[in-house]
Coordinates of C-alpha atoms in Angstrom, one line a residue:
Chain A
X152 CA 66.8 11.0 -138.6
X153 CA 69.2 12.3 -135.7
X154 CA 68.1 13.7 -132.9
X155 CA 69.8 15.4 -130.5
X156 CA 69.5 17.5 -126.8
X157 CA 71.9 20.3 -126.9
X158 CA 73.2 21.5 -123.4
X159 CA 73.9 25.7 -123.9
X160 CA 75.5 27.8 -121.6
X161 CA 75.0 31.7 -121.9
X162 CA 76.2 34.6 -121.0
X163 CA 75.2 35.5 -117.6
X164 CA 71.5 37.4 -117.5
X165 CA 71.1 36.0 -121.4
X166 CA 69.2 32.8 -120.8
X167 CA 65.8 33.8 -121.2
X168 CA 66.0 35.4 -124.5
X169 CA 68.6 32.7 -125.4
X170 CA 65.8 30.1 -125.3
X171 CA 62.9 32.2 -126.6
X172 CA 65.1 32.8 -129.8
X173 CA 66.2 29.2 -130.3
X174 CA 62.5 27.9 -129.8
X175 CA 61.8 29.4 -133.4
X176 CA 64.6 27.7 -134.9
X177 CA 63.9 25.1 -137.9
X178 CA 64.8 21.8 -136.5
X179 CA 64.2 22.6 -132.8
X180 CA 61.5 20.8 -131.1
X181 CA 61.6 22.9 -127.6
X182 CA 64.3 25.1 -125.9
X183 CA 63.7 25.5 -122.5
X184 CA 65.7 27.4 -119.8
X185 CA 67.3 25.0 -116.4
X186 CA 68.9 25.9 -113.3
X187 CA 72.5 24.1 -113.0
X188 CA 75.5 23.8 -115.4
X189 CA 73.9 24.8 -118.3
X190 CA 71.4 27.7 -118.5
X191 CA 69.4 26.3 -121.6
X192 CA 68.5 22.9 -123.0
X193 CA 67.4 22.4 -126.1
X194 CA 65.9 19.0 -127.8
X195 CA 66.8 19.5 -132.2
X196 CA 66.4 17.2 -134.7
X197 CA 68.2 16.8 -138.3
X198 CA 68.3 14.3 -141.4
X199 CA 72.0 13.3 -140.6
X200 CA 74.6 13.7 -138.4
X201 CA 76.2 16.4 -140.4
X202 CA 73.4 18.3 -140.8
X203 CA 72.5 18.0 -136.6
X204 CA 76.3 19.9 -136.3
X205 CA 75.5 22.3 -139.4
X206 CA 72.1 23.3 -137.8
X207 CA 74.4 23.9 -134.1
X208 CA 76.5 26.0 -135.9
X209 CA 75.2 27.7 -138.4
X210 CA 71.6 28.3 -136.6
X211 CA 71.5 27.8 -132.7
X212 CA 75.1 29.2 -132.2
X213 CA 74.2 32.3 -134.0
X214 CA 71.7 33.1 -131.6
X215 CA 73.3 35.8 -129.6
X216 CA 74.3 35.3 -125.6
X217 CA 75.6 31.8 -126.3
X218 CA 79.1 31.3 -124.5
X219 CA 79.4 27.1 -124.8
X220 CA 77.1 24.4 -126.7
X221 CA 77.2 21.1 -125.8
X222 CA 75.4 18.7 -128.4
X223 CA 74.5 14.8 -126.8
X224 CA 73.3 12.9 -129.8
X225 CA 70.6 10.4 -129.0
X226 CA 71.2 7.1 -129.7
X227 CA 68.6 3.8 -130.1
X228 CA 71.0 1.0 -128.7
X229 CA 70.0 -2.7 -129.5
Chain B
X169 CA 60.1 28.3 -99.6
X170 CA 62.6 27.1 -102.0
X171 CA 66.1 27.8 -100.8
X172 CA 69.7 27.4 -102.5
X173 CA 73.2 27.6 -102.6
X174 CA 74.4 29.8 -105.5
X175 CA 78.2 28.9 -106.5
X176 CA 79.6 31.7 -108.5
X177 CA 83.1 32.7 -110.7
X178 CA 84.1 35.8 -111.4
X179 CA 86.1 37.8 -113.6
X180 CA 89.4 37.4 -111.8
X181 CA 90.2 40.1 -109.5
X182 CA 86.3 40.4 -108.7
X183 CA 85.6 38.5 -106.1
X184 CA 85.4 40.5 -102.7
X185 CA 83.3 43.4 -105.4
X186 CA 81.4 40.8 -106.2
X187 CA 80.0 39.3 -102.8
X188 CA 80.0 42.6 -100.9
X189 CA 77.5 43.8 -103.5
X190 CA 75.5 40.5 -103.4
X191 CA 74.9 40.2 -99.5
X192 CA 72.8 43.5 -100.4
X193 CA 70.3 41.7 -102.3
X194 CA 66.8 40.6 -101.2
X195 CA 66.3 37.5 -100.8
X196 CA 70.3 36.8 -100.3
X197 CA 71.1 35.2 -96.9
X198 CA 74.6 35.1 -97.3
X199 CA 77.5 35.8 -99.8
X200 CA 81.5 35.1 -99.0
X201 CA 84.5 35.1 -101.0
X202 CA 85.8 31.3 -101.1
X203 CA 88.8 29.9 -102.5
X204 CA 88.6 26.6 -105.1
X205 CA 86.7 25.7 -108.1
X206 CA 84.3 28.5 -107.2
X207 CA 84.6 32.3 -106.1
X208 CA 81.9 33.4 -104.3
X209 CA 79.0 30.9 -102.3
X210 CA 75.6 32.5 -101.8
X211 CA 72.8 31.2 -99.8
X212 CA 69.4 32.7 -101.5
X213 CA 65.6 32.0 -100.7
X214 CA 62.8 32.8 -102.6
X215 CA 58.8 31.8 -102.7
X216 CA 58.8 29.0 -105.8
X217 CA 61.7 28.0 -108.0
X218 CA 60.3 30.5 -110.8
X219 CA 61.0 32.9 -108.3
X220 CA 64.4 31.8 -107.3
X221 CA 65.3 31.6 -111.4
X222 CA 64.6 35.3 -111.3
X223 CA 66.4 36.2 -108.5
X224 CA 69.4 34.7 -110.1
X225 CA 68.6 35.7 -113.3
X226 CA 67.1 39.2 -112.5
X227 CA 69.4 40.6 -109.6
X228 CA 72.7 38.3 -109.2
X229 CA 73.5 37.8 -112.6
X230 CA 73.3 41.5 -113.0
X231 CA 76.1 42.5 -110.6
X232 CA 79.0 43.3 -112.8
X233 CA 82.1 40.9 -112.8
X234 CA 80.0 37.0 -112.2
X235 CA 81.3 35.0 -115.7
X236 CA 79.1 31.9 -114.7
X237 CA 76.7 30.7 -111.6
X238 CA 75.8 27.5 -110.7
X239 CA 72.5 26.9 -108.6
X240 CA 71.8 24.3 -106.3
X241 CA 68.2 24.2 -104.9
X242 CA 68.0 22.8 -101.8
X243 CA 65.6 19.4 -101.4
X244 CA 64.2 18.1 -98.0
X245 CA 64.3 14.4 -98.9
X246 CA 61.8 12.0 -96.8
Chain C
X40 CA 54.0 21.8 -110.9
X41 CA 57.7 21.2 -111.0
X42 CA 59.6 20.4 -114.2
X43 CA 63.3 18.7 -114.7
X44 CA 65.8 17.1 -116.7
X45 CA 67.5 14.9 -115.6
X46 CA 71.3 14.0 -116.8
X47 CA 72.5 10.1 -115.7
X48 CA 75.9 8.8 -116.0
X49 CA 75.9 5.0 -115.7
X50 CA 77.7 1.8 -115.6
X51 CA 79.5 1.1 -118.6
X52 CA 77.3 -0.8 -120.6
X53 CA 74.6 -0.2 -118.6
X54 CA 72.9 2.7 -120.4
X55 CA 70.3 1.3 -122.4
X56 CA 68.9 -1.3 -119.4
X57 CA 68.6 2.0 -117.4
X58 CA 67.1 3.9 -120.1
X59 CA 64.0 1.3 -120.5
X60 CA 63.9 1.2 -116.5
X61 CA 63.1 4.6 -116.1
X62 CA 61.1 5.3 -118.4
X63 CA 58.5 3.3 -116.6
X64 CA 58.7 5.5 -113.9
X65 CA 55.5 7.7 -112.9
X66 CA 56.7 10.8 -113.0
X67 CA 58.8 10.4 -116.2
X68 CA 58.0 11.6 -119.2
X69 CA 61.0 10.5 -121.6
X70 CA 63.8 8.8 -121.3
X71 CA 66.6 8.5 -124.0
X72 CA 70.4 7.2 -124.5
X73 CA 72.7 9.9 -125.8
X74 CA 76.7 10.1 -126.1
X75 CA 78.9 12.7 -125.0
X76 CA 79.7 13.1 -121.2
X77 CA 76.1 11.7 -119.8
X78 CA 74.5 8.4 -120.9
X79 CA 70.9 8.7 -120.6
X80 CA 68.7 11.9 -120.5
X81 CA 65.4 11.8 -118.4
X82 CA 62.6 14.6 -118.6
X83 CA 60.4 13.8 -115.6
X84 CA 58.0 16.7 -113.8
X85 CA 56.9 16.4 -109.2
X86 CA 54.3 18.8 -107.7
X87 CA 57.2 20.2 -105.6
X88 CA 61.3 21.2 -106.0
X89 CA 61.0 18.2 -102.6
X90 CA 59.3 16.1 -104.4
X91 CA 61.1 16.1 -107.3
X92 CA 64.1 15.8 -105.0
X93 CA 62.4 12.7 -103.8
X94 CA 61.7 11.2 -107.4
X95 CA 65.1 11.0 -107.9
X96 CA 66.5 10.0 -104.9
X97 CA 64.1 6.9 -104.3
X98 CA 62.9 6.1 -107.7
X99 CA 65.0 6.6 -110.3
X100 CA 68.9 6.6 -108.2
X101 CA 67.2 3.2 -107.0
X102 CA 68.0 1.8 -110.7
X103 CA 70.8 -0.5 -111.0
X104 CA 73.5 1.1 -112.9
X105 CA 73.8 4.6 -112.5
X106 CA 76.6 6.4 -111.3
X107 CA 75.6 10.3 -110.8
X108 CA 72.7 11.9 -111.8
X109 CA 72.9 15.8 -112.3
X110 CA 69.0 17.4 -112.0
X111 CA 68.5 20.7 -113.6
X112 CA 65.1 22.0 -113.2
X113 CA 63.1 23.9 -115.9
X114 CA 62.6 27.8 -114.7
X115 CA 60.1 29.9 -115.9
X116 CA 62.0 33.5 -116.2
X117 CA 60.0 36.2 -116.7
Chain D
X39 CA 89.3 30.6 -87.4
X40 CA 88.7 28.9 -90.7
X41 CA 85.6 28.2 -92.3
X42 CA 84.7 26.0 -95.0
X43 CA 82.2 25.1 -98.0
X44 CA 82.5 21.4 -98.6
X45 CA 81.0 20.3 -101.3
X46 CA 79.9 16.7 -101.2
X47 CA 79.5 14.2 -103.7
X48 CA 77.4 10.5 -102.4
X49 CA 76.5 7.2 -103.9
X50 CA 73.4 7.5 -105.5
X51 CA 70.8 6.9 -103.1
X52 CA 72.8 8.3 -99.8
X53 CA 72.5 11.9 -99.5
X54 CA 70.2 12.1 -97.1
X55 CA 71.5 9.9 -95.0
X56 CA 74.7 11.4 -95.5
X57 CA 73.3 14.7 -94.5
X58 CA 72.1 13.7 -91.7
X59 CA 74.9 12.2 -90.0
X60 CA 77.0 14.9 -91.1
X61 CA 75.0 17.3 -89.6
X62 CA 76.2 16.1 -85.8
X63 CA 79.5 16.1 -86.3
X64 CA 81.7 18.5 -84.0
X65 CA 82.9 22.0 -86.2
X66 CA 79.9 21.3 -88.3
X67 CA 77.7 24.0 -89.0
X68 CA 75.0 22.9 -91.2
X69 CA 74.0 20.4 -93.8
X70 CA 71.8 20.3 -96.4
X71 CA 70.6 18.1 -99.7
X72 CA 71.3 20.1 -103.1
X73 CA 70.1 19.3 -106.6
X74 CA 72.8 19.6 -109.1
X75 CA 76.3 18.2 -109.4
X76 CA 76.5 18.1 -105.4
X77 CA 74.1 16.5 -103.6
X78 CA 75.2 17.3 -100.1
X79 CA 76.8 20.9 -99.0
X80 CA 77.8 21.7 -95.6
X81 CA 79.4 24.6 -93.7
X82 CA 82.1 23.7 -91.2
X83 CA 84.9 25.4 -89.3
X84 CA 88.2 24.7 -87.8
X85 CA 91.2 26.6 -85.8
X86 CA 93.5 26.2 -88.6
X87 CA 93.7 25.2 -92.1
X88 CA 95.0 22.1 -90.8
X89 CA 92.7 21.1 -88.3
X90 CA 90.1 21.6 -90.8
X91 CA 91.7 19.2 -93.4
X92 CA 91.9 16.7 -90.6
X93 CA 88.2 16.8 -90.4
X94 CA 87.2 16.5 -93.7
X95 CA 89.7 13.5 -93.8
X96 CA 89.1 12.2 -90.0
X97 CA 85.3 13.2 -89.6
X98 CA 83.3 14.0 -92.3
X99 CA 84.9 11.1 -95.0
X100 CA 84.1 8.6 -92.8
X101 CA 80.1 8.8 -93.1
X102 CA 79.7 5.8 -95.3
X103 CA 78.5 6.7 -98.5
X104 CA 80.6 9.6 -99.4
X105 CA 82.6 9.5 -103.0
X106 CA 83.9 13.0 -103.1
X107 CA 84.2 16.2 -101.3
X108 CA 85.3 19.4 -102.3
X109 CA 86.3 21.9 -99.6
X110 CA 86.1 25.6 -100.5
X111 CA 87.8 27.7 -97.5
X112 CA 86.4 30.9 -96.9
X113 CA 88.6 34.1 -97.1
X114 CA 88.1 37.5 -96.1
X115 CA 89.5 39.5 -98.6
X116 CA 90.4 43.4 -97.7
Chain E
X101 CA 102.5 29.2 -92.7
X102 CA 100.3 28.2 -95.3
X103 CA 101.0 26.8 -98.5
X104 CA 99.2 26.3 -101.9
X105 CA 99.1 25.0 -105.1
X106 CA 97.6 28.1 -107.5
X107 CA 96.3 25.9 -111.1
X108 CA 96.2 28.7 -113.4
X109 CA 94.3 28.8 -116.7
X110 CA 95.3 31.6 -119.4
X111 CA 93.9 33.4 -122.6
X112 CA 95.3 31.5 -125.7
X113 CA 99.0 32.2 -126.0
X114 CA 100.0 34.0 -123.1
X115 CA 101.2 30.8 -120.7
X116 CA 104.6 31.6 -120.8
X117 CA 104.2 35.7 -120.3
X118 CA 101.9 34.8 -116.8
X119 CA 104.2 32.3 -116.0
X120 CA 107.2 34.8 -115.8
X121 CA 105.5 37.3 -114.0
X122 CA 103.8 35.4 -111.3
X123 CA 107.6 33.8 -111.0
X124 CA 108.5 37.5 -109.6
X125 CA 105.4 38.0 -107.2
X126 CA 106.1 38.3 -103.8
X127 CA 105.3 34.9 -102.0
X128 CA 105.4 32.6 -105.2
X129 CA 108.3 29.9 -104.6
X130 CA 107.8 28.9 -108.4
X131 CA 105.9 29.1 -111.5
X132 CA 106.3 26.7 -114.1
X133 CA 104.1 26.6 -117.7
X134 CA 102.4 22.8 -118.4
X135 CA 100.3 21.2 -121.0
X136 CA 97.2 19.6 -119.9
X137 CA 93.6 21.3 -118.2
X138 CA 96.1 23.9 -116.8
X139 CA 98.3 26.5 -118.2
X140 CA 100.7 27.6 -115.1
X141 CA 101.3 25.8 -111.8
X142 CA 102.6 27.8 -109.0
X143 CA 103.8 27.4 -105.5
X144 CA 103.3 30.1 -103.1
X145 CA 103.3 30.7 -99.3
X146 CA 101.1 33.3 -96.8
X147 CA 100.9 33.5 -93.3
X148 CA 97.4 32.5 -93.3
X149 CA 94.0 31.3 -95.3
X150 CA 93.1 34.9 -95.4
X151 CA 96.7 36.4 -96.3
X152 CA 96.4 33.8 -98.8
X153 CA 93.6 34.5 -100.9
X154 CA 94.5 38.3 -100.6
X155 CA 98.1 37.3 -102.5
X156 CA 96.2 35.5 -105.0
X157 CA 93.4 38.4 -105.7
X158 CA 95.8 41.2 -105.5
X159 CA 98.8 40.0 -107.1
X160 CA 98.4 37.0 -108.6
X161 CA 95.4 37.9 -110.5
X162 CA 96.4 41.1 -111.2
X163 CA 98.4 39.2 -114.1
X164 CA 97.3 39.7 -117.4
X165 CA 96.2 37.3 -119.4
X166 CA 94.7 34.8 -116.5
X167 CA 91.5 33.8 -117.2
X168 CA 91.0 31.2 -113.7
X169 CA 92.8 30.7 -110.5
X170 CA 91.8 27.4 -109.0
X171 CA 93.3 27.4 -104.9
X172 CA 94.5 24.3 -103.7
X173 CA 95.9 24.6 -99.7
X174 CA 98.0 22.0 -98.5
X175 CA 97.0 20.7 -95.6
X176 CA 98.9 18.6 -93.1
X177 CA 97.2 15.3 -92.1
X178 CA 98.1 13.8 -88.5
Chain F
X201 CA 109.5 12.0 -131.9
X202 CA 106.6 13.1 -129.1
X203 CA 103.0 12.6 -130.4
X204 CA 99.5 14.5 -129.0
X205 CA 95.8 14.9 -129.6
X206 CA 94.9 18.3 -129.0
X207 CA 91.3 18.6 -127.7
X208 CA 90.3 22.3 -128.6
X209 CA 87.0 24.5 -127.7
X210 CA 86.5 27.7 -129.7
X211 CA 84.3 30.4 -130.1
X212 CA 80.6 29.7 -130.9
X213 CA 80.5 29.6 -134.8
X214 CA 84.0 29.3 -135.3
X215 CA 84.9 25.4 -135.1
X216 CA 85.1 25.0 -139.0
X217 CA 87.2 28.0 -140.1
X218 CA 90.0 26.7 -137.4
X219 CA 90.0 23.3 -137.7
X220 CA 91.0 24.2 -141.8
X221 CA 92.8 26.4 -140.5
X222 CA 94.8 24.6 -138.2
X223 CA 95.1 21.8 -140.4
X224 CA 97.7 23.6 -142.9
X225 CA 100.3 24.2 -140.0
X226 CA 103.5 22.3 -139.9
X227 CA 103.8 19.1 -137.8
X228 CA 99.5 18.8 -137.3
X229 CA 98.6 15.3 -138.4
X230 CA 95.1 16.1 -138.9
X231 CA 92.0 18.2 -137.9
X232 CA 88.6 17.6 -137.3
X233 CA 85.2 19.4 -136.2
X234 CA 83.4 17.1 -133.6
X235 CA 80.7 17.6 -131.4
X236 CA 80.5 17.0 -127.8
X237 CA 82.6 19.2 -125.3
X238 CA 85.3 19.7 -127.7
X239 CA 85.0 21.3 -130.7
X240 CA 87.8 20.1 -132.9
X241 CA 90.6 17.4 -132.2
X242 CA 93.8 17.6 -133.3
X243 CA 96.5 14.8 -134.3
X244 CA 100.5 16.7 -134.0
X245 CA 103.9 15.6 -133.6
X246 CA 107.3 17.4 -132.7
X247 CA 111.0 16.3 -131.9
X248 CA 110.3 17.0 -128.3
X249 CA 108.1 17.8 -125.4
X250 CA 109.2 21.2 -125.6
X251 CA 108.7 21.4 -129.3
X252 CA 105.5 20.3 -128.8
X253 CA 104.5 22.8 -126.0
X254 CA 106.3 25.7 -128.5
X255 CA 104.2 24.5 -131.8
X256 CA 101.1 24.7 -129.6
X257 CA 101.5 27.7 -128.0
X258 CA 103.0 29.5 -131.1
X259 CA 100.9 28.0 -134.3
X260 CA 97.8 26.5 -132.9
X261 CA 96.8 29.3 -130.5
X262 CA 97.8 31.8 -132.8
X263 CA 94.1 30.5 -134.7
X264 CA 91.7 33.4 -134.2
X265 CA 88.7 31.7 -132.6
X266 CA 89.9 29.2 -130.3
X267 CA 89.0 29.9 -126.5
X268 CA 91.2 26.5 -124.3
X269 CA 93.4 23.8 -125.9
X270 CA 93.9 20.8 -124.0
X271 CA 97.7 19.0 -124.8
X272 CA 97.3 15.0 -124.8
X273 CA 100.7 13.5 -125.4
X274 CA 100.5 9.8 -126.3
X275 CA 103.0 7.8 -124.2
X276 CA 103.8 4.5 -125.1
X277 CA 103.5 2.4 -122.3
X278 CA 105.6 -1.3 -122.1
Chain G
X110 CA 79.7 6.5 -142.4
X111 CA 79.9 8.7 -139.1
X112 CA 83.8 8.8 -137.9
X113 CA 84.2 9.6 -133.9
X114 CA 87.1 9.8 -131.1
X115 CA 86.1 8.0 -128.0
X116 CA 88.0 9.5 -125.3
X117 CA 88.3 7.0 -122.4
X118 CA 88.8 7.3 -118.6
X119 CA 90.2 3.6 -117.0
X120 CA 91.0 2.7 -113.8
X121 CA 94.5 3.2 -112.4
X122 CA 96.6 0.9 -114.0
X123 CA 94.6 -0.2 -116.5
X124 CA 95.5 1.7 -119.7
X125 CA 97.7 0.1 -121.9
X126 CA 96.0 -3.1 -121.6
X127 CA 92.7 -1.7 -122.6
X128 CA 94.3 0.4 -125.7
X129 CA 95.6 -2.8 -126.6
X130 CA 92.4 -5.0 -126.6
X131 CA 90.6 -1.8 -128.1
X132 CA 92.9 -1.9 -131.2
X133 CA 91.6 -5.5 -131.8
X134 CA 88.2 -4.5 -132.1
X135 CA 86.1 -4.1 -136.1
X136 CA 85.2 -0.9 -136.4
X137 CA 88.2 0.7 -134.2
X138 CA 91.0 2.6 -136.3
X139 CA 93.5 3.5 -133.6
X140 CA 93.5 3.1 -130.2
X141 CA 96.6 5.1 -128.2
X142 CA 97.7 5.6 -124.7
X143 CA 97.9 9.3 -123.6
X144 CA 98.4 11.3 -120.2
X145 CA 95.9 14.1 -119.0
X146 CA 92.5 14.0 -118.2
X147 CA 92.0 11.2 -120.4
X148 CA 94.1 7.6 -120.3
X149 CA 93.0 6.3 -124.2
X150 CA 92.2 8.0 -127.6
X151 CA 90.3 5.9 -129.6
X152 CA 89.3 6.4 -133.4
X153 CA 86.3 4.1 -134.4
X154 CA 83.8 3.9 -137.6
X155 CA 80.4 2.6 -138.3
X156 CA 77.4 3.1 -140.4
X157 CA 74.9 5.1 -138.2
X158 CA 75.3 7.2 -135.3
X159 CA 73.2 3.7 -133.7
X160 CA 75.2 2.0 -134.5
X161 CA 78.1 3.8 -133.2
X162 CA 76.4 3.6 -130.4
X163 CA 75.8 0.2 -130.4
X164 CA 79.7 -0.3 -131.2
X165 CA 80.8 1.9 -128.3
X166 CA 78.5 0.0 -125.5
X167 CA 78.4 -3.3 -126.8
X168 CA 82.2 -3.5 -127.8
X169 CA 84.4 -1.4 -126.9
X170 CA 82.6 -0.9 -123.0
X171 CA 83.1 -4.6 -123.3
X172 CA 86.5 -4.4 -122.7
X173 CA 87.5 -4.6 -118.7
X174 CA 89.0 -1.9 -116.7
X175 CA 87.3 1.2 -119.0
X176 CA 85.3 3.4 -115.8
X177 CA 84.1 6.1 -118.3
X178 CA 83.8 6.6 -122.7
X179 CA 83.3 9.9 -123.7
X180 CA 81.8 9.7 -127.9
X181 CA 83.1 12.5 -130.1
X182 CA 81.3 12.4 -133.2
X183 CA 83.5 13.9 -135.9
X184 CA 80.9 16.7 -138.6
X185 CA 81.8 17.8 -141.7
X186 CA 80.4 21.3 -141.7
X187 CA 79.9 23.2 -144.6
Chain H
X50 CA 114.6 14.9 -118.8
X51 CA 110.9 15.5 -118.6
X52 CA 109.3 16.8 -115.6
X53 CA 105.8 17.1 -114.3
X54 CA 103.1 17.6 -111.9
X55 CA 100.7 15.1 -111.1
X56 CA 97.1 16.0 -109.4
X57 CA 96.0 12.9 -107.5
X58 CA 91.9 11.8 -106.6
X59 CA 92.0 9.5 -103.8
X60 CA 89.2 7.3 -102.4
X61 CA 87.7 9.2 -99.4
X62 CA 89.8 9.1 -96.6
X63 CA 93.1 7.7 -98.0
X64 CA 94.9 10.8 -99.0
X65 CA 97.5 11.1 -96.1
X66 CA 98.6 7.3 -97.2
X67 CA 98.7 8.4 -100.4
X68 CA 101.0 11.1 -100.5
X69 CA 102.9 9.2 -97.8
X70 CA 103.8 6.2 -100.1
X71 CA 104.2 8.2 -103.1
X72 CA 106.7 10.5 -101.8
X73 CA 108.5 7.5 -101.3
X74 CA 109.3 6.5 -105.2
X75 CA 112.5 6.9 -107.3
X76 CA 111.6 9.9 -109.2
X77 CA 109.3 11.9 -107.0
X78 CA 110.5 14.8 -105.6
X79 CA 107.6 15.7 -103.0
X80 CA 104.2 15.0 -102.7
X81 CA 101.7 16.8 -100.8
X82 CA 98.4 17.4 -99.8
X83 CA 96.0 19.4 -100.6
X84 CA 92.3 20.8 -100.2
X85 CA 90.5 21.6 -103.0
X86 CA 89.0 19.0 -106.3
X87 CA 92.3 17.1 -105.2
X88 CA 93.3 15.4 -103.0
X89 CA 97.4 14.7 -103.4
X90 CA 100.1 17.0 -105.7
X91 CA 103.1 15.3 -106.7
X92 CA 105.8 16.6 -108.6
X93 CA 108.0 14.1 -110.9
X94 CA 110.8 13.5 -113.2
X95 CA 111.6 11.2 -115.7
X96 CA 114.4 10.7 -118.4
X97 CA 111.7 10.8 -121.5
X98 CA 108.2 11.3 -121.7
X99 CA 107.3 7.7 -122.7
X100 CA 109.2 6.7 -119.0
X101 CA 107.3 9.4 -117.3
X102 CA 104.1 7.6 -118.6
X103 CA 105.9 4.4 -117.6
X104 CA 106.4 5.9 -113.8
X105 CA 103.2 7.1 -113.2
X106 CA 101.1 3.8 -114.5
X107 CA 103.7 1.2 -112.8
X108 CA 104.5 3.1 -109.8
X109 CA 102.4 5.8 -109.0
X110 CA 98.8 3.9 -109.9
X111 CA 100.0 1.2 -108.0
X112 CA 99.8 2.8 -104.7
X113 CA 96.3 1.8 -103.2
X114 CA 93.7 4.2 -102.7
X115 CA 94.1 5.9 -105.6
X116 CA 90.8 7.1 -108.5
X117 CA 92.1 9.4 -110.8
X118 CA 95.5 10.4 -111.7
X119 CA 96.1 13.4 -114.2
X120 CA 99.3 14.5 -115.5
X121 CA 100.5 17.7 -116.1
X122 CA 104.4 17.5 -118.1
X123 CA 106.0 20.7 -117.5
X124 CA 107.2 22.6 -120.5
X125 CA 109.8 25.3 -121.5
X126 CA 108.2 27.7 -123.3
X127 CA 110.6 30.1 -125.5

């Protein structure tokens, strides 16, 4: 399992239904909306690696109002 | 109170539209065209930081020609 | 009740000794390693925006190892 | 007259003691303790462009604790 | 006399168009197309901050295809 | 014979269709979707600095999709 | 097997000896000098995205003179 | 011959030295500074690109005081 929090940037006056549509994503385990940088953050989960950047692109960055995704795959260091 | 600094780019060309029509806002202390990383600096104030995420959401972010802001709540540290 | 995440560069080599740091932090409610352009991500929640200012000023920047820390609290648009 | 945003990046742990010395500094007009990827931000002016970059290099860089500053001169664009 | 670096960022394929027309602009000692974060780097002159800005708002931005102008005065340290 | 990653970002959604895309132009070495800030790297070689500049400006930016390309030559240091 | 770039920031001076001990490294397919915002390209391998991690902070953030990694994990999207 | 702009960080305080000692190396032709997120311009030449690596990590990185140097090679664009 691969999780992952993914930092989103939207278009200006788009965060707040950016996150609400996001939330009900398969895979996404809260999408919540910040002040800073980034506009939303999300925390997503996915069986692999490849499937963590198929569910970014084929599901969260079709949510409209998205301008950048950043994804930051967490990591269990020894 | 929660007060911030707002750091905002524009659309290029935008600027001076941009921060006249700002300083117009309630809650908006201050707005002026700067040169750098950023376009326009705004000092805001509003009664919680739900409130000040409106503001920016609800009143600056709809002025037209702002591509991205950046806010910066002010903390009194002890 | 004020909500935050919190995005840590560090030392390199240094991320998963401050991961396990400050997640024993009162006020912190995760913290995790990631890759990309931060290190660790922190999720931590203060009565106030000052307090949370305060959190991370003298509890978790006191952690050996980090270099910046970006704090991007949760809004609540409406 | 110029004036200036500068935009002020500490060690962690020294932004409010940064602040605070920053705050007395001649040509300084205020300086306060931001969340975000600043942590302090002050408002400053100068007679010329020059005078100003002398202090920011002379003045302000010389509170211990500073890593980075960013100055953002104000113009008044017609 | 003040001087400045203008760090110029263009839409996809149009460095070398901008780069040509700023070279004509009124002010700009030279424009030159680079590889790297930035797209065009130009030289130009104004009487002052003010003057400044204005030359980069009214002409230089007037360009099209530039998508940022980052500022950077020089500054003579004593 | 000058050598260069090419970091690129592109539109939300499109990463895929241009790294293929981009991977059937002359002198690209290879072409890869990643995640992170960047959305695909790029591996390309020309006769010359100029070359390089030309086959990035006129082949890879030509991709429909791609929003900022960033040139990395590789420099052989002794 | 999850394939990344790591795209390295070192201090001043320091690049071509840290490419060079990065190269040696198990795991590490190419490691090359470049100019721009980065100073090393590197193009590593493991099993996991742990132990990727695991490679990058206990290897390859081993290495002296390295002040920054930046992990690109390469998808294969479908 | 290869020619290109360098955009110098410097530690706080230390960019007047900087520029100083850099404008005084074989194949600079000024170096200035400025306001803004740098702190020191420099423009450069060198016979190939691999030597204009070679300049800027044994001669320009050698000055103390430098952080962060980030080069920008000019190119001709036809």
């Amino acid at each position: 399992m691969v999780q992952a929090y993914i930092l989103i940037q939207t278009e200006v006056g788009k965060a707040s239904t950016v996150a609400a549509e996001i939330a009900g994503l398969a895979g996404v385990l809260s999408a919540e909306d910040v002040t800073g940088p980034y506009d939303v953050i999300v925390r997503a989960e996915a069986d692999t690696m490849d499937n963590l950047g198929n569910l970014v692109v084929a599901q969260v960055q079709n949510v409209p109002g998205i301008t950048r995704t950043l994804t930051c795959p967490v990591v269990h260091l020894s």
